[in-house]
Short mmCIF file of N, CA and C in Angstrom, two decimals:
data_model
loop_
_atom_site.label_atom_id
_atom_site.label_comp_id
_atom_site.label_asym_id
_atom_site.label_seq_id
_atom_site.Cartn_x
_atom_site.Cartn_y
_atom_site.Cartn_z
N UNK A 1 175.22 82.07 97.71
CA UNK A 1 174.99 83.18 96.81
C UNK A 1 173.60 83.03 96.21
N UNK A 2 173.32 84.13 96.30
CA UNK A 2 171.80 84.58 95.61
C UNK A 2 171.34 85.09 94.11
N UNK A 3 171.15 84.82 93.24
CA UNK A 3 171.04 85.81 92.38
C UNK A 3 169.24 85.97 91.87
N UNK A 4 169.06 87.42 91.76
CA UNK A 4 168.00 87.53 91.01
C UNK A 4 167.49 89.26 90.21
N UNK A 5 167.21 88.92 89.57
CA UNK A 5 167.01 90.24 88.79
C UNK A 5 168.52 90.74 88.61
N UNK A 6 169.40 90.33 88.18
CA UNK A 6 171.22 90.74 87.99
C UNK A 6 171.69 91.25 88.86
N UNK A 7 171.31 90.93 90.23
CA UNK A 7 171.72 91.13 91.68
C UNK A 7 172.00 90.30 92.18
N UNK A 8 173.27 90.01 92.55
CA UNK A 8 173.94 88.92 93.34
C UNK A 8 173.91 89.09 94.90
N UNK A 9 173.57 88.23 95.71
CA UNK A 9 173.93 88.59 97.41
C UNK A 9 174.89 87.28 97.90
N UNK A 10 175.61 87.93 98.38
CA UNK A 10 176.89 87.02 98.94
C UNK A 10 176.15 86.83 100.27
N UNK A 11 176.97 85.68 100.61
CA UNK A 11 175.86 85.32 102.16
C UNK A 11 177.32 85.31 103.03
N UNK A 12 178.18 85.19 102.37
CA UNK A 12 179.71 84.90 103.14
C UNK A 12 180.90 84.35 102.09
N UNK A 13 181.89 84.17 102.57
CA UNK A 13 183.15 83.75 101.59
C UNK A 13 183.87 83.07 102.64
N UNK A 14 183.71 81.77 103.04
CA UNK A 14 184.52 80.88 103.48
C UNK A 14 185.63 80.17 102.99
N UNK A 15 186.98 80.35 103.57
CA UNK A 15 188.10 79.89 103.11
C UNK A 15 188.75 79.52 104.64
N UNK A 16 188.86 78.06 104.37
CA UNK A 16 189.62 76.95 105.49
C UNK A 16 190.91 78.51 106.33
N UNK A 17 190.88 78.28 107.19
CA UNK A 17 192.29 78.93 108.02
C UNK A 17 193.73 79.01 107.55
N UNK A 18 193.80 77.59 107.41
CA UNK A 18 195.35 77.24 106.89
C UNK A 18 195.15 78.22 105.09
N UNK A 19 194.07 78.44 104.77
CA UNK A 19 194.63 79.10 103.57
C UNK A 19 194.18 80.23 103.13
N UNK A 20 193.76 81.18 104.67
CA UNK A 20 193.64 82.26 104.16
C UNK A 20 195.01 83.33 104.03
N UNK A 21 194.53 84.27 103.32
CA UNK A 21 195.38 85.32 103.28
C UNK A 21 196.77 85.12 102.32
N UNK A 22 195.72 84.31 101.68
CA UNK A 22 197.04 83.51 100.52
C UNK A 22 195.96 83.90 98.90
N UNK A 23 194.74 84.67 99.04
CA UNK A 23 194.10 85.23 97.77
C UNK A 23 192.92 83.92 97.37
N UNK A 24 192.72 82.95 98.32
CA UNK A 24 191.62 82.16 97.95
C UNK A 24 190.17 83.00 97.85
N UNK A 25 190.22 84.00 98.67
CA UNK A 25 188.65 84.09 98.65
C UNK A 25 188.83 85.53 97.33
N UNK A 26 189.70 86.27 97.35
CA UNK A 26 189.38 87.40 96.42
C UNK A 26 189.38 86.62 95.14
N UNK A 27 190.35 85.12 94.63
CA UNK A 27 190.04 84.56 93.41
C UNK A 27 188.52 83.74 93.09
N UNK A 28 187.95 83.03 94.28
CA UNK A 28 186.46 82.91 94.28
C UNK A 28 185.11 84.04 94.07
N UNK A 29 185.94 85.30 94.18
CA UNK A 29 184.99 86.07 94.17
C UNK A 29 184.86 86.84 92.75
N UNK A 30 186.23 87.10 92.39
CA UNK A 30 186.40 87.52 90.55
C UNK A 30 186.13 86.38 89.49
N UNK A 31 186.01 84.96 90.19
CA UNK A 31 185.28 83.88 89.05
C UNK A 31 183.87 84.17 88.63
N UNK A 32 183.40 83.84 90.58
CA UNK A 32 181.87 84.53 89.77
C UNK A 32 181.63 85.63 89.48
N UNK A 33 182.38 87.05 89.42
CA UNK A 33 182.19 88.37 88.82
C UNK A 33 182.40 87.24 87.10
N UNK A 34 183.17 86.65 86.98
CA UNK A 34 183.75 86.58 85.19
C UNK A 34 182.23 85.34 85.16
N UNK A 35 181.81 84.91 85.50
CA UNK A 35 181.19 83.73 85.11
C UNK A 35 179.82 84.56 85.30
N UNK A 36 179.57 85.55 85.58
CA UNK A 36 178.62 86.35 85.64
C UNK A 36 178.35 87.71 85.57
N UNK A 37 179.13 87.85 84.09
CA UNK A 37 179.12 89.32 83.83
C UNK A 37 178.42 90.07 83.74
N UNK A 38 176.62 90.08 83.70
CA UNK A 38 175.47 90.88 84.00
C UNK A 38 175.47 91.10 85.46
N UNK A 39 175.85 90.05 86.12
CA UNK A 39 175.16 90.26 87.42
C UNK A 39 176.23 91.71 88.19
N UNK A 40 175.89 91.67 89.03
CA UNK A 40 176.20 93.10 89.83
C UNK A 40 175.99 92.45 91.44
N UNK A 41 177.04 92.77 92.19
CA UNK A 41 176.73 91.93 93.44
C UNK A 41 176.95 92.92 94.75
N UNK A 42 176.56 92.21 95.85
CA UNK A 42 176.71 92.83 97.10
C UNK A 42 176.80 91.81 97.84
N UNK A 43 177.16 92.21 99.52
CA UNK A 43 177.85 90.85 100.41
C UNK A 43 176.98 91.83 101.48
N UNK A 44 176.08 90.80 101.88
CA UNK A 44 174.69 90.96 103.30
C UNK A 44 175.64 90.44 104.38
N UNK A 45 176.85 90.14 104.15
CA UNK A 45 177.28 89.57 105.87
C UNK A 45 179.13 90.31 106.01
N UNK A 46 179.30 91.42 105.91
CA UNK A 46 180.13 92.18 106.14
C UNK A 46 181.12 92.25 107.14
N UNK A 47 182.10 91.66 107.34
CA UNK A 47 183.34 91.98 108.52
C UNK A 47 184.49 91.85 108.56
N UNK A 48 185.29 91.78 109.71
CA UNK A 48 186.42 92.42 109.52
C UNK A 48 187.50 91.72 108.39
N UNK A 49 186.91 90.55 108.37
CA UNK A 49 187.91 89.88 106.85
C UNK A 49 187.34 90.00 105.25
N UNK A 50 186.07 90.33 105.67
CA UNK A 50 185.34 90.38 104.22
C UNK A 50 185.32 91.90 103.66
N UNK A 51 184.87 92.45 104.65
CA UNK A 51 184.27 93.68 104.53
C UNK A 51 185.98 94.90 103.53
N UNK A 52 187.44 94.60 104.24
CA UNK A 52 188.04 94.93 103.49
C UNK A 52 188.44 94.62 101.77
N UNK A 53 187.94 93.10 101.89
CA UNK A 53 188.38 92.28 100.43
C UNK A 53 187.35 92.97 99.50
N UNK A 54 185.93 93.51 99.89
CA UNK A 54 184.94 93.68 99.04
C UNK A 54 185.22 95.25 98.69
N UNK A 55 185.74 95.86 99.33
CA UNK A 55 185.96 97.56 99.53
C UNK A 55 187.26 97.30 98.70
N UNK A 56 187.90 96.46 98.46
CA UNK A 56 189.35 96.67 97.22
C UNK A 56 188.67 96.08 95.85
N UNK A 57 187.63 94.87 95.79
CA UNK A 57 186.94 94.53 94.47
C UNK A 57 186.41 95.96 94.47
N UNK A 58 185.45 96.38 94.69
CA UNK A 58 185.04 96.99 94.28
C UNK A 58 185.42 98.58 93.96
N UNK A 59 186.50 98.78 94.59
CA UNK A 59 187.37 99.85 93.80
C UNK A 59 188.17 99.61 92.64
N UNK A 60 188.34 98.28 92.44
CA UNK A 60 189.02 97.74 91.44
C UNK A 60 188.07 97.55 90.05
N UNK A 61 186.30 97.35 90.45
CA UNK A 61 185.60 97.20 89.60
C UNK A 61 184.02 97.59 89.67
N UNK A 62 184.54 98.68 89.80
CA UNK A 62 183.16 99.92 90.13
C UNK A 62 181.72 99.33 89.41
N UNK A 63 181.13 99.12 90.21
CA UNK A 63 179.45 99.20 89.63
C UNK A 63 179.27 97.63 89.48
N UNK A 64 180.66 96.70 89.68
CA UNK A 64 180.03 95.07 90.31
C UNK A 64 179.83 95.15 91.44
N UNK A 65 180.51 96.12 92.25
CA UNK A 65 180.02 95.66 93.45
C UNK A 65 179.23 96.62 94.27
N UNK A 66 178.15 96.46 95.24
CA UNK A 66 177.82 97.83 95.76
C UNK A 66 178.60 98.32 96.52
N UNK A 67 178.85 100.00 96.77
CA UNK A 67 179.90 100.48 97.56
C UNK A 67 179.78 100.11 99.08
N UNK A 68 180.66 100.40 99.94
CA UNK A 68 180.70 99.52 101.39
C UNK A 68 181.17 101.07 102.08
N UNK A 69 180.35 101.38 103.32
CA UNK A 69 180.79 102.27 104.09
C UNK A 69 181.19 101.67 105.29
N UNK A 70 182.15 102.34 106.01
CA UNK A 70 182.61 102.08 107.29
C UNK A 70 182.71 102.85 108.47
N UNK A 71 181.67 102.15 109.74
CA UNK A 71 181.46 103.28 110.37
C UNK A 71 183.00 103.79 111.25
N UNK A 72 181.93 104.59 112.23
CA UNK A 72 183.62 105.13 112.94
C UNK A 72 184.32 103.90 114.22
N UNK A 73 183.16 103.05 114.46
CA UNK A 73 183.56 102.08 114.89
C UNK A 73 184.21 100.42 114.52
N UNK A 74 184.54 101.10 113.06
CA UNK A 74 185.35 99.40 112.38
C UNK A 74 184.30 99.09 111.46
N UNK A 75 183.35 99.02 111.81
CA UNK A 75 182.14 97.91 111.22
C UNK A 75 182.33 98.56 109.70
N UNK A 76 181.39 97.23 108.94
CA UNK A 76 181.18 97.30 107.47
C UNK A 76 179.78 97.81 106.80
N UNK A 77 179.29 98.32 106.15
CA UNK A 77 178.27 98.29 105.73
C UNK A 77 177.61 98.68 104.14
N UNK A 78 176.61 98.03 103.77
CA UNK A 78 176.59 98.06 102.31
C UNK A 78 175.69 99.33 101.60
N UNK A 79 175.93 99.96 101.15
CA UNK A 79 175.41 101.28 100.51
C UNK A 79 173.84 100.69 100.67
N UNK A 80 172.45 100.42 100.92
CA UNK A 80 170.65 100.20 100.77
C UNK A 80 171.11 101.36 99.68
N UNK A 81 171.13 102.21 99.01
CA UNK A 81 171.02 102.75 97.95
C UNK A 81 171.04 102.65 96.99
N UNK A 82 172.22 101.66 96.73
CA UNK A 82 172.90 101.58 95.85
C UNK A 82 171.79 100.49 94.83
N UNK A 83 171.63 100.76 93.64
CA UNK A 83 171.14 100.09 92.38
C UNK A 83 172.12 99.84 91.23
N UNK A 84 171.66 98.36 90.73
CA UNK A 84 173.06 98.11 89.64
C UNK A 84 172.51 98.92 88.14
N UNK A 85 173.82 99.15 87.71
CA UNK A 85 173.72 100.29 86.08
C UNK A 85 172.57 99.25 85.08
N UNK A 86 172.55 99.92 84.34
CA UNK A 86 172.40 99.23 82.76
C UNK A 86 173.43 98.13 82.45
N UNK A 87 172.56 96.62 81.72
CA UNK A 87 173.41 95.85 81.56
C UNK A 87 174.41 95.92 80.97
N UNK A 88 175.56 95.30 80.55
CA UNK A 88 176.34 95.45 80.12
C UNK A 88 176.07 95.17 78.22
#
């Protein structure tokens, strides 16, 4: 993870096999939202396991995360538009 200017970039969210899909990586990812409540984040490496977990944070918590489009072929991708609000 990256941070600068209250922009976070996720590089990835690695969680061992034996324990995914058991909420390890969506609870690693709402720590550092709480341990970094200015920052505002986005994830530069998007797919088929990430790319859904970040598209439910961030409907869950509009304007931490940048929005994620999906093309018509599966893939993930992160709004280049998107700029974080006024701090909190």
């Amino acid at each position: 993870m990256i941070i600068r200017n209250r922009v976070g970039k996720f590089q990835g969210v690695g969680v061992p096999d034996e324990y995914q899909h058991q909420g390890w990586a969506t609870d690693m990812v709402y720590a550092l939202l709480t341990h970094y409540p200015d920052v505002h984040f986005y994830n530069s490496s998007l797919n088929e396991m990430s790319g859904p977990l970040f598209i439910k944070i961030q409907t869950e918590l509009p304007g931490r995360i940048a929005p994620i489009g999906i093309h018509e072929d599966g893939g993930y991708e992160v709004d280049t538009l998107w700029r974080p609000g006024p701090p909190n």
